[in-house]
Coordinates of C-alpha atoms (C1' of nucleotides) in Angstrom, one line a residue:
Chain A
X10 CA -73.5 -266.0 -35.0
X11 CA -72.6 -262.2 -34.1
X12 CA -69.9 -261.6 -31.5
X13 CA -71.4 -260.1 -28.1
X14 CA -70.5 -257.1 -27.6
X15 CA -71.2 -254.2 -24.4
X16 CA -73.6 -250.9 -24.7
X17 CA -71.2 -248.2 -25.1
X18 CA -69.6 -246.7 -22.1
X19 CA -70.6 -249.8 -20.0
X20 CA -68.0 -252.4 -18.5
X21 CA -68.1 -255.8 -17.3
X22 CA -65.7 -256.6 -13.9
X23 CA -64.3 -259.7 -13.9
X24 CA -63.5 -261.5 -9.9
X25 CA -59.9 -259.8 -9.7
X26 CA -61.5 -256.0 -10.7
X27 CA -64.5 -256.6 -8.1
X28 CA -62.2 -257.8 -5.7
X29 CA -60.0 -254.2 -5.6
X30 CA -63.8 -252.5 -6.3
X31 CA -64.9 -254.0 -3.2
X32 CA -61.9 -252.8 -1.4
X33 CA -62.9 -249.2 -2.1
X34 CA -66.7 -250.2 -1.2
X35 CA -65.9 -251.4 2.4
X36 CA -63.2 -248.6 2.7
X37 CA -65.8 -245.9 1.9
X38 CA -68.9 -247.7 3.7
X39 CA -66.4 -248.0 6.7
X40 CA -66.3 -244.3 7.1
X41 CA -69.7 -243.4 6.3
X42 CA -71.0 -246.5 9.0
X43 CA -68.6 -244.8 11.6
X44 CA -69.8 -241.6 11.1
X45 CA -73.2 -242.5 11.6
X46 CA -74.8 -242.9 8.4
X47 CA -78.0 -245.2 7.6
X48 CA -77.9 -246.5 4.2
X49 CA -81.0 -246.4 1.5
X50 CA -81.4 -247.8 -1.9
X51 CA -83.7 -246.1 -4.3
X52 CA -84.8 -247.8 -7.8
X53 CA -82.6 -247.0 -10.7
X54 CA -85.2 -245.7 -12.5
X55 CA -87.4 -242.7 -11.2
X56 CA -90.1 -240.6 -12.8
X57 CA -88.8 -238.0 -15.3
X58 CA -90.6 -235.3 -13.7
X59 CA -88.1 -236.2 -11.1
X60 CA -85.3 -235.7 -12.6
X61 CA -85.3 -233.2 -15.1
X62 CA -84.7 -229.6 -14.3
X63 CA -82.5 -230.4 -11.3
X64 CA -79.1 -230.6 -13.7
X65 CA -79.9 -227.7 -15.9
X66 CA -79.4 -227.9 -19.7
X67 CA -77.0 -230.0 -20.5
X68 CA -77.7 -232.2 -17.8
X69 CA -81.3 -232.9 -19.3
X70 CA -79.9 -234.3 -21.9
X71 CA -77.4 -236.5 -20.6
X72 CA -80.3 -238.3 -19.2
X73 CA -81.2 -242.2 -20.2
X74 CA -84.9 -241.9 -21.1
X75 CA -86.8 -245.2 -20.8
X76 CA -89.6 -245.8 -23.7
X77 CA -93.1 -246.5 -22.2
X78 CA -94.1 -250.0 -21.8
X79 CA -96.6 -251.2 -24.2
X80 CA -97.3 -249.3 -27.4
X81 CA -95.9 -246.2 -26.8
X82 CA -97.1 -244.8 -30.2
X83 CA -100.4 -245.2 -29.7
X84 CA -102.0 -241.9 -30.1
X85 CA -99.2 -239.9 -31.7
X86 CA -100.4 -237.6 -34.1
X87 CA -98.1 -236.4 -37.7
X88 CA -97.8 -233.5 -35.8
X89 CA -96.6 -235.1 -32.9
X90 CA -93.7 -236.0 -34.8
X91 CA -93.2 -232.9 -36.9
X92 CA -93.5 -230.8 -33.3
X93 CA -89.4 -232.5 -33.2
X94 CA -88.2 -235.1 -30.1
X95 CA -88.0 -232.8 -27.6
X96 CA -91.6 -231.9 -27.3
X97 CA -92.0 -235.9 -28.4
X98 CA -90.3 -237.2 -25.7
X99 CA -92.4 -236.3 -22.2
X100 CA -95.3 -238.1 -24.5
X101 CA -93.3 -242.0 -25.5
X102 CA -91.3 -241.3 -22.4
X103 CA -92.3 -241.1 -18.6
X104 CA -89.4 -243.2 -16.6
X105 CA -85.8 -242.0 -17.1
X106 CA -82.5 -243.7 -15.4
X107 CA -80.9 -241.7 -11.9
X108 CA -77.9 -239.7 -13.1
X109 CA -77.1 -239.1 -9.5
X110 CA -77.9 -240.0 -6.3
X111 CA -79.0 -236.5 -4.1
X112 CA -81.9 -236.0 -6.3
X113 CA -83.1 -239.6 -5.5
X114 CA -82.5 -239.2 -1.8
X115 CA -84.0 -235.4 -2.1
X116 CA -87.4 -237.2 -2.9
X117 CA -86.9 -239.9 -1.1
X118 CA -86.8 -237.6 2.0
X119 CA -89.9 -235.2 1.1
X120 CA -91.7 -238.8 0.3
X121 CA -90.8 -239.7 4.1
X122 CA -90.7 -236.6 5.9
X123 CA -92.9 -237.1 8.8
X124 CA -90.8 -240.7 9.3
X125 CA -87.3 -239.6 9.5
X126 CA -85.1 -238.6 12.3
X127 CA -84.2 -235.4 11.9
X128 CA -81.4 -234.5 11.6
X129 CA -81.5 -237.5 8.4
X130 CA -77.9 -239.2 7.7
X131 CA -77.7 -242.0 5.0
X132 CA -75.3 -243.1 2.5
X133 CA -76.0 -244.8 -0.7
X134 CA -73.8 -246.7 -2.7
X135 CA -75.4 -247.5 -6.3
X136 CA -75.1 -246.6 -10.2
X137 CA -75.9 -243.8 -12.1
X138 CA -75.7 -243.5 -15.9
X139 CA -75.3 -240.5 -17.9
X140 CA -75.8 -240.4 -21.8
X141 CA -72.4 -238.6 -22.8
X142 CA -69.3 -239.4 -24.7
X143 CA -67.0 -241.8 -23.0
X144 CA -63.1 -240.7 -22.6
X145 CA -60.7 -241.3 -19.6
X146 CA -62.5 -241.5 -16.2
X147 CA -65.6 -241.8 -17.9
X148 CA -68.2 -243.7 -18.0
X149 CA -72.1 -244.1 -18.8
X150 CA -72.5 -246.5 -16.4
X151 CA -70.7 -245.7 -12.8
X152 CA -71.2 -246.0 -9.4
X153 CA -71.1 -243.0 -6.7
X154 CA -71.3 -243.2 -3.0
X155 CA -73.2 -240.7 -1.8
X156 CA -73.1 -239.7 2.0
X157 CA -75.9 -236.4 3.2
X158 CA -77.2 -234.9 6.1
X159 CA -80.7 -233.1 5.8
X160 CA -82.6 -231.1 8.3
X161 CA -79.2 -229.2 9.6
X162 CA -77.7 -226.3 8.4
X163 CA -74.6 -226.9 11.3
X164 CA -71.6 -226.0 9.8
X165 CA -70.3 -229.0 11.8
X166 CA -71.7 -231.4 9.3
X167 CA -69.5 -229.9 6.8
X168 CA -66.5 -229.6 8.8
X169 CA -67.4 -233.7 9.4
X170 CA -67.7 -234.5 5.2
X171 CA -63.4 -232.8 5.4
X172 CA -62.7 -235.7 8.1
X173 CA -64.7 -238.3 6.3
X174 CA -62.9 -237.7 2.9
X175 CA -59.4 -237.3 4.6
X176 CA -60.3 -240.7 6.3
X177 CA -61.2 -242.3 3.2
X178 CA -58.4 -241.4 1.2
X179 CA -56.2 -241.9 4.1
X180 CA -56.9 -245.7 4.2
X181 CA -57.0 -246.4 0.3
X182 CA -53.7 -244.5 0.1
X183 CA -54.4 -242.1 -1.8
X184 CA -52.7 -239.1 -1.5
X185 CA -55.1 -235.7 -2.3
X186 CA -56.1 -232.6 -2.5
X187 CA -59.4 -231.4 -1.5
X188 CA -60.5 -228.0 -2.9
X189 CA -63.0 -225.8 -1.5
X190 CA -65.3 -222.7 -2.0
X191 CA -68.8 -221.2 -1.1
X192 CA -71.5 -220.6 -3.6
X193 CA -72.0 -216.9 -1.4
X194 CA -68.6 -216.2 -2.0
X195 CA -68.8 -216.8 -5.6
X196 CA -72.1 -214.5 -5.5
X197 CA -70.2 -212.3 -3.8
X198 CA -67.5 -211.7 -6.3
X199 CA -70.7 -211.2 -8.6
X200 CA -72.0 -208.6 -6.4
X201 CA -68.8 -207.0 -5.9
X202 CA -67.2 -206.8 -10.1
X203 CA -71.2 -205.3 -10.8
X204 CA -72.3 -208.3 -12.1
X205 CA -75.1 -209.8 -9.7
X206 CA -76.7 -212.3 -9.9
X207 CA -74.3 -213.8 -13.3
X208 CA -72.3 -216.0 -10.5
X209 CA -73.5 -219.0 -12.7
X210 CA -71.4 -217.7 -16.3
X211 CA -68.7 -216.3 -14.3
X212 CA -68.2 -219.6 -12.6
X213 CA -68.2 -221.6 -15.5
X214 CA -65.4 -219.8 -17.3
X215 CA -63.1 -219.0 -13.8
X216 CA -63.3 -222.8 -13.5
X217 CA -61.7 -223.0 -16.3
X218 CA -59.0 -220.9 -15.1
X219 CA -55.7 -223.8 -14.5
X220 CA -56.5 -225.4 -17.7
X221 CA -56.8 -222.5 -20.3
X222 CA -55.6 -219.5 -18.2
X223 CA -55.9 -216.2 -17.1
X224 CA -56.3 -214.6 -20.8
X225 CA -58.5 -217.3 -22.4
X226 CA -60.3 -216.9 -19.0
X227 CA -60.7 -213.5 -19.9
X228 CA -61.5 -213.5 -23.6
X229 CA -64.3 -216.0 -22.6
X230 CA -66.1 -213.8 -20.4
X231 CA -66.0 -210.7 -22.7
X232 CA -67.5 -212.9 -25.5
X233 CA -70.1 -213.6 -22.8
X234 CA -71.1 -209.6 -22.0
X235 CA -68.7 -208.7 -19.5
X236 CA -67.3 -205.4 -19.7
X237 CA -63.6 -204.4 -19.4
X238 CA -64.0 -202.6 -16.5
X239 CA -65.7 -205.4 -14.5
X240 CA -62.9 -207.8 -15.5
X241 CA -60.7 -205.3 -14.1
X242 CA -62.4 -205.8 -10.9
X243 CA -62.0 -209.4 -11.5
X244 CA -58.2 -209.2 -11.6
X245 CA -57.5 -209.8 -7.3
X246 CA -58.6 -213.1 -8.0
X247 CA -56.4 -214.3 -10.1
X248 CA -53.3 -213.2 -7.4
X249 CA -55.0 -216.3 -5.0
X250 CA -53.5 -219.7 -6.3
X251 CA -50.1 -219.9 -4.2
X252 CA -51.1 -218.6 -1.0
X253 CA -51.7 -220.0 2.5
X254 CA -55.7 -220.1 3.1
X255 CA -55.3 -217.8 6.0
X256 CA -53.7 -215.0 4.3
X257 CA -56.3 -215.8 1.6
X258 CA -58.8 -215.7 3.6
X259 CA -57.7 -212.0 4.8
X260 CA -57.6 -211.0 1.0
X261 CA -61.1 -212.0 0.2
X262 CA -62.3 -210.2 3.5
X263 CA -60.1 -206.6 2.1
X264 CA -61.7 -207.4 -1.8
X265 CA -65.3 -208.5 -0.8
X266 CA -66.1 -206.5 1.8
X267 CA -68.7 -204.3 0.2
X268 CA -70.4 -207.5 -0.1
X269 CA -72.6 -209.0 2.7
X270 CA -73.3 -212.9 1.3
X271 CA -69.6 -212.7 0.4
X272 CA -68.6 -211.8 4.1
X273 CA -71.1 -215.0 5.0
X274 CA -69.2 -217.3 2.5
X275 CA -66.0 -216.1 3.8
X276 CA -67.5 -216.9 7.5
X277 CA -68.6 -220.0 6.9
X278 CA -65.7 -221.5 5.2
X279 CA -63.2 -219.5 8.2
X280 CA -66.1 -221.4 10.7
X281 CA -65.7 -224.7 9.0
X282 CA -61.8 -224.8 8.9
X283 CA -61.8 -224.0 12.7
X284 CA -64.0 -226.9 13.4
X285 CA -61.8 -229.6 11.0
X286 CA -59.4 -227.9 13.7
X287 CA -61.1 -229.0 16.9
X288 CA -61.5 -232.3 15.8
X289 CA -58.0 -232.8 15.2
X290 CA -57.6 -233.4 11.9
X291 CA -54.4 -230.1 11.4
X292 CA -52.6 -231.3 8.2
X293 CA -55.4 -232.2 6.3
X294 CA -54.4 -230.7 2.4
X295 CA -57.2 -228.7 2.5
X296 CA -56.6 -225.7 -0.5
X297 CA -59.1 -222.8 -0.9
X298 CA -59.7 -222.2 -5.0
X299 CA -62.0 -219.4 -5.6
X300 CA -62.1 -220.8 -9.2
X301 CA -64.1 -223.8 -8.1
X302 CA -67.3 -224.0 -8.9
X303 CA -69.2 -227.3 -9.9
X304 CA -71.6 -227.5 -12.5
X305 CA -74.8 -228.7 -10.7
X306 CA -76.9 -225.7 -9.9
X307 CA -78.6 -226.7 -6.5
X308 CA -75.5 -225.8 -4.3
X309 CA -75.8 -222.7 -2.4
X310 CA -73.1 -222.8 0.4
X311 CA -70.0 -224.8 0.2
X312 CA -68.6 -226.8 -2.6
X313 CA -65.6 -229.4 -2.0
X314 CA -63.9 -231.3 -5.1
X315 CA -61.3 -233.9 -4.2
X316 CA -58.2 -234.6 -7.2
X317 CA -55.5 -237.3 -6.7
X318 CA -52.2 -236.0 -7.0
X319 CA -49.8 -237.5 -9.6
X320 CA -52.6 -238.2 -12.0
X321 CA -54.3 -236.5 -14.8
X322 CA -57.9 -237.4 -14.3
X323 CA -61.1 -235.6 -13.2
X324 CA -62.1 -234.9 -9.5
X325 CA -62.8 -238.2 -7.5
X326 CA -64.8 -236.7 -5.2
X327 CA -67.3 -233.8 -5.0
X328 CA -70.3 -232.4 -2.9
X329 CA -71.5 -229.8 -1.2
X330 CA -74.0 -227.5 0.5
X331 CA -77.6 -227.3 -0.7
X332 CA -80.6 -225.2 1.2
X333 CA -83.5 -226.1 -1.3
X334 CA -82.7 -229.2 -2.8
X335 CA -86.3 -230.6 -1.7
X336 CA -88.1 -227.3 -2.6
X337 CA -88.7 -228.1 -5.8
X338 CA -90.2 -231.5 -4.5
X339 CA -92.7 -229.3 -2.9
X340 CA -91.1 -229.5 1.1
X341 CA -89.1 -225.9 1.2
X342 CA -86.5 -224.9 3.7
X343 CA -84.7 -228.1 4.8
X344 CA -81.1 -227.6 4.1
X345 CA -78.5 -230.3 3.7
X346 CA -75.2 -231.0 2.8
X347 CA -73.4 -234.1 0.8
X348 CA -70.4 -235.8 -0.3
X349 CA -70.1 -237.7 -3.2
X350 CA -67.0 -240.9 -4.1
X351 CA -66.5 -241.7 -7.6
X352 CA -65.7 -245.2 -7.2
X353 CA -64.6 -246.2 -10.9
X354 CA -62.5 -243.0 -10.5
X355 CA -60.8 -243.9 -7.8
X356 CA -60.2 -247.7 -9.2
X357 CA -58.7 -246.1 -12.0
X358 CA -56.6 -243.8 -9.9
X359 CA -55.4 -246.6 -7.5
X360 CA -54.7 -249.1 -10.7
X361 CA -52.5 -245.9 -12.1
X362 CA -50.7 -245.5 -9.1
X363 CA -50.2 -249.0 -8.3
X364 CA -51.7 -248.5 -4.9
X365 CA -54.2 -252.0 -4.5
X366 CA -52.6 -254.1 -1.3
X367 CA -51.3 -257.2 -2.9
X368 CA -53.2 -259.2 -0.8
X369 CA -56.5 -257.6 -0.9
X370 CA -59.9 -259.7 -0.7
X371 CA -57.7 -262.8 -1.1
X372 CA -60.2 -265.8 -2.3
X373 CA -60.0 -269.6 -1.5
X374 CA -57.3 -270.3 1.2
X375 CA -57.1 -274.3 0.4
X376 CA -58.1 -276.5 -2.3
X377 CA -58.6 -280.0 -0.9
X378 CA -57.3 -282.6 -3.8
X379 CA -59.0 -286.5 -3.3
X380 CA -57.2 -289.0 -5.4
X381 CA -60.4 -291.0 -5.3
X382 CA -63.4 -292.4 -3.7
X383 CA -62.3 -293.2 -0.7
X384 CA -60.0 -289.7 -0.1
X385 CA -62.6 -287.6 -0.7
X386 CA -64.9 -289.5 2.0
X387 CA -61.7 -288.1 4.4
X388 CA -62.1 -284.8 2.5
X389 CA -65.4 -283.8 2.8
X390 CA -65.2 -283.5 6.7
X391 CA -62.5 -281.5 6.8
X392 CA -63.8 -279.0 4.3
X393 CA -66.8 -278.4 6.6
X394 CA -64.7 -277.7 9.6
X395 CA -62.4 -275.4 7.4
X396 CA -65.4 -273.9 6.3
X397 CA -66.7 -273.7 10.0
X398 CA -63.8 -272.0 10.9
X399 CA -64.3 -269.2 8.5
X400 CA -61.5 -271.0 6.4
X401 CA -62.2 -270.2 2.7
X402 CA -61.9 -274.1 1.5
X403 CA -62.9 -275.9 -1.5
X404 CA -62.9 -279.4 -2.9
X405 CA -62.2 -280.0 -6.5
X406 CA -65.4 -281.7 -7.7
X407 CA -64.0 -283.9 -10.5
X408 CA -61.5 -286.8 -9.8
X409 CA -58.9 -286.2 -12.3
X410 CA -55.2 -285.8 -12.8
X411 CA -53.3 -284.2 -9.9
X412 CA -51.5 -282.1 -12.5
X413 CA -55.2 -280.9 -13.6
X414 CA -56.2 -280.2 -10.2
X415 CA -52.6 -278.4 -8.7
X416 CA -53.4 -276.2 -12.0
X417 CA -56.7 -275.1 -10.8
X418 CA -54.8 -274.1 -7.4
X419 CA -52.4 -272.2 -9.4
X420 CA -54.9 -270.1 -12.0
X421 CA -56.9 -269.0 -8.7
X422 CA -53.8 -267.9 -6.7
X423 CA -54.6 -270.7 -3.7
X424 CA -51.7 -270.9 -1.0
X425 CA -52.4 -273.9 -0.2
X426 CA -53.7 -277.5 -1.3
X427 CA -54.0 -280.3 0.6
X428 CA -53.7 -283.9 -1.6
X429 CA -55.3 -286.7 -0.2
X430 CA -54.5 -290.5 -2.1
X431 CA -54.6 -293.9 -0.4
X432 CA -51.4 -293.4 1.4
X433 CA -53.1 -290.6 3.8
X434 CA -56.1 -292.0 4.0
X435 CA -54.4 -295.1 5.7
X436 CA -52.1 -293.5 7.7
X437 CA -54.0 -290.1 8.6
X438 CA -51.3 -288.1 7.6
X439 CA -52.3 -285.8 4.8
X440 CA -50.1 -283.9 2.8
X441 CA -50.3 -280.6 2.8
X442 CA -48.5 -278.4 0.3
X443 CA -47.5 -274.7 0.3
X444 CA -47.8 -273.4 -3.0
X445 CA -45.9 -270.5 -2.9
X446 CA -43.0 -272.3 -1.2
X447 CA -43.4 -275.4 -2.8
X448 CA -43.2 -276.7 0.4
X449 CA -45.0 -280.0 1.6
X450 CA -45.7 -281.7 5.3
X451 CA -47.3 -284.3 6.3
X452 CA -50.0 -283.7 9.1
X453 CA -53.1 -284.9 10.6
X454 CA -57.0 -282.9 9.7
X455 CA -56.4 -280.9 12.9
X456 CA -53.4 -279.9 12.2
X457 CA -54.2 -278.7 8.9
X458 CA -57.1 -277.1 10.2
X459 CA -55.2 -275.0 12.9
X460 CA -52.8 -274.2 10.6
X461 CA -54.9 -272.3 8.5
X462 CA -57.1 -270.9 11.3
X463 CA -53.9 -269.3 12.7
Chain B
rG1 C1' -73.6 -232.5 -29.6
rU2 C1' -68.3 -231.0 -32.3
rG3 C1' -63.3 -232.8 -33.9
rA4 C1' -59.8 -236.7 -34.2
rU5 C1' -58.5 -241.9 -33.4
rU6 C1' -58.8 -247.4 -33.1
rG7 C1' -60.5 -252.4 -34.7
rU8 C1' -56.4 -258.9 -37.5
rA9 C1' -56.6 -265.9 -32.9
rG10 C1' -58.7 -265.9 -25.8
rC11 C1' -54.6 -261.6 -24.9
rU12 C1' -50.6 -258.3 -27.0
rC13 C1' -49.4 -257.3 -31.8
rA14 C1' -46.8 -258.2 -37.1
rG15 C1' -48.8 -258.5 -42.1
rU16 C1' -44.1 -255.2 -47.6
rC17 C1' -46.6 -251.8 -53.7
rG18 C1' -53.4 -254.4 -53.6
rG19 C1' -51.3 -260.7 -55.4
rU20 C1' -51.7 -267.5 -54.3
rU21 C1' -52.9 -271.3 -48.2
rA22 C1' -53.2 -264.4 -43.0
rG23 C1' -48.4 -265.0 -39.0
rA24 C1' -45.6 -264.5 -34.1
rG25 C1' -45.3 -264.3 -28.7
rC26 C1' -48.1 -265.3 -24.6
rG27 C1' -52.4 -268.1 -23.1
rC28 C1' -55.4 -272.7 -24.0
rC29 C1' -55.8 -278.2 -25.0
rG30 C1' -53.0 -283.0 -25.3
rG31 C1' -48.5 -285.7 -24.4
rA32 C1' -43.4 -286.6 -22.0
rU33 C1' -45.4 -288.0 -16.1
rU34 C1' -51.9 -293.4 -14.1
rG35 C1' -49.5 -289.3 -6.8
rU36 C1' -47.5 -283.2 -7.5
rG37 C1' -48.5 -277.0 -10.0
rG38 C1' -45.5 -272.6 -11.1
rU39 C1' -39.4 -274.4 -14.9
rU40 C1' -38.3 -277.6 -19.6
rC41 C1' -39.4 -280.5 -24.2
rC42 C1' -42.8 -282.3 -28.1
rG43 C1' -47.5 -282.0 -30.5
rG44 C1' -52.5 -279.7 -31.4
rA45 C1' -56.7 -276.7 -31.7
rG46 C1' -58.1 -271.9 -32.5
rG47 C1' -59.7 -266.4 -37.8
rU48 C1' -66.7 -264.1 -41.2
rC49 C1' -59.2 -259.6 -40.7
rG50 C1' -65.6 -255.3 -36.3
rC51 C1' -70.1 -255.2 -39.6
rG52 C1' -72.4 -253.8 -44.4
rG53 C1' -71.7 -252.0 -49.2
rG54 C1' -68.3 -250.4 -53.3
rU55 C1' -63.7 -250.2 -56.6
rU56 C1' -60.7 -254.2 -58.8
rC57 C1' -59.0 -260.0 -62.7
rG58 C1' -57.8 -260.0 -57.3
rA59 C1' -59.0 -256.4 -50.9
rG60 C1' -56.7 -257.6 -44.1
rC61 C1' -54.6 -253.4 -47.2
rC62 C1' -58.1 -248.5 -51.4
rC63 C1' -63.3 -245.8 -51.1
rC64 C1' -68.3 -244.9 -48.6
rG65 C1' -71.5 -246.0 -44.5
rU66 C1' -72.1 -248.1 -39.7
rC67 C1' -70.7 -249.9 -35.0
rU68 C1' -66.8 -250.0 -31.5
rU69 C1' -62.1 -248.2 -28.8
rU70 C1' -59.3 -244.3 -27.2
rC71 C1' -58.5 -238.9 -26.8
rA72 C1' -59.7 -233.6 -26.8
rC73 C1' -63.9 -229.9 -26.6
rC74 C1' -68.6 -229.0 -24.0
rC75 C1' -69.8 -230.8 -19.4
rC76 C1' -68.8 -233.9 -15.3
rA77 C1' -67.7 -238.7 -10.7

RNA sequence: GUGAUUGUAGCUCAGUCGGUUAGAGCGCCGGAUUGUGGUUCCGGAGGUCGCGGGUUCGAGCCCCGUCUUUCACCCCA
């Protein structure tokens, strides 16, 4: 028989990897609960009218497409398959799998618009699979957890996503750095080098800018039509990267000027620091990068990507603002503004780091051991009363060797077992051992019971 | 999608120039101990050498294909 194996890019976690996942699941619904989120499922499958379009190019084709039920052949034509499978595929396939989780909620919202409270807040917490190449921190199969606000264009909703990721990171541990921009800015810069309207190209390659550099940055652009005399208008922004974000923010203001949607951007992001301000939150390691730009297309204010610090690995956080997201699902106007945790990101940042508590999601408290019969007639009580108590307790079901079951104790990490044999059943004393100590008492049920309800 | 890289016991890995019956450590199972784990000692089980084809008298080792792992590019959480 053939060894089972996983689908590419997928991963199975075993009880000691969900047990530090979970961690980062309450940590993160934690925040988002507090701060007045709903949550929502959606199915992991959606229409593929949905999604396509929404990711541009090369997201279209990182999409899972799911064949048609039934015989999906039926009525293809030669020519069908000679027109190639790109014109093929809308016909075999109709259902594709989410690659995120805002374009979900986007139609979720325009599906339920006259139902929601407006302004809408809800967080999300599920998969998402994307068709491309696995490598470090990533995966075909991962899990984001999405928090948005719809129906509010309050730069106080973005000035609330900064306090949620600072608190978020805050309790994991993690130290980070959370990188900001605006989409007007960027169109600004556009505007202002004579390139309008090319934000999208210019982004790509300026994001570029701290891995490849300045030149590469510069030879990529010329490739791509820009002339020498624009990239020499281009050149204050690579004189940003060390400086304080107020004195940046002077700069932009003295280059962008000309520019009105750049003075906006600039506006909006002064307007937003203020407010992180008021709140309270001063020394959060907030770091303005003009360079930043994100791939999806439907942002149009500001963008936020968080990186740990001390490892290499993508950004573990991203969002931003979007004014049109559910305009293409036919309900314009209604602007919003997200956050997005990449959970399996953040595991593998933690796991680097070494940052898990050691105690974290700690599982069965006491294993109850009955030598026989008659013991486990005294056990059985006292492992629903543990149990009553909110006392993790189990029994071992087989009546075996005590070396058999003090091994059980030891492979699942239990602190504490408590052996029950003729002896304690006679006298009511049952002995209780610490199994990190090695130490054993004898006690009575209720002591045992208060000692592990302390 | 492009370019590399990996695969031998449950895990981590040896395996010489292509040569007879593929090894070690850890783990697992049993015993030393019919009421005491984590230490010790003794014994044991466990392999389609990723899969398929080819070269050869002979392949874990060489060649081709394929899958898988990891990494970079593109892009992204």
């Amino acid at each position: 028989m053939q060894k089972p194996t996983l689908p590419k890019g997928t991963r199975d976690f075993g009880p000691e990897q969900m047990r530090n996942r979970l961690f980062i699941f309450d940590t993160i619904r934690h925040t988002f609960k507090r701060f007045g989120f709903q949550p929502l499922e959606t199915p992991s499958m959606e229409n593929l009218s949905t999604l396509t379009g929404k990711y541009g190019n090369e997201g279209d084709q990182l999409l899972y497409k799911i064949l048609n039920s039934g015989d999906y052949a039926a009525g293809l034509t030669e020519l069908d398959l000679a027109s190639g499978s790109k014109k093929l595929t809308p016909s075999i396939a109709e259902k594709g799998l989410r690659y995120d989780l805002t374009v979900p909620f986007a139609r979720y919202v325009v599906m339920n618009r006259n139902n929601l409270p407006m302004p809408f807040k809800r967080y999300q917490m599920q998969p998402v699979w994307r068709a491309d190449r696995p490598q470090k921190g990533r995966y075909r199969e991962f899990y984001q957890c999405d928090a948005d606000v719809v129906g509010t264009d309050s730069l106080l909703c973005e000035a609330e996503i900064v306090l949620m990721i600072d608190d978020v990171f805050r309790n994991l541990g993690i130290d980070y750095t959370l990188k900001v921009n605006n989409r007007k800015i960027l169109a600004g810069i556009a505007e202002v080098i004579g390139v309008p309207g090319q934000e999208a190209t210019l982004s790509v390659a300026i994001d570029k800018l701290d891995k490849i550099g300045r030149d590469k940055v510069q030879d990529e652009l010329r490739e791509r039509g820009f002339s020498d005399e624009t990239l020499t208008k281009l050149s204050p922004l690579f004189a940003f990267s060390e400086l304080p974000l107020d004195q940046v923010l002077v700069q932009l203001t003295t280059w962008l000027g000309a520019s009105e949607t750049a003075r906006i951007g600039i506006a909006e992001l002064q307007e937003m620091i203020q407010l992180v301000g008021q709140y309270g939150l001063a020394d959060a390691p907030i770091e303005f990068d003009p360079t930043l730009a994100r791939g999806l297309s439907y942002y149009t204010g500001a963008i936020f990507e968080v990186k740990a610090r001390g490892v290499s690995i993508g950004s573990i956080s991203g969002g931003g603002r979007y004014d049109n997201l559910t305009g293409t699902f036919g309900m314009p106007g209604l602007s919003g503004v997200g956050i997005s945790f990449g959970v399996d990101r953040i595991y593998d940042v933690m796991e680097e780091l070494k940052l898990f508590p050691a105690g974290v999601g700690q599982g069965t408290q006491v294993l109850l051991i009955p030598f026989d019969l008659e013991a486990r007639s005294v056990a059985l009580p006292l492992l629903s009363q543990l149990r009553e108590s909110g006392v993790a307790a189990e029994v071992y079901p087989d009546l075996t060797k005590v070396k058999k079951m003090m091994d059980y104790a030891n492979a699942k990490a239990i602190p504490y077992v408590v052996l029950i044999g003729s002896e304690e059943v006679q006298t009511g004393l049952l002995s209780v051992k610490n199994m990190v100590t090695g130490e054993q008492t004898k006690m009575t049920a209720d002591a045992v019971l208060s000692l592990l309800t302390l």
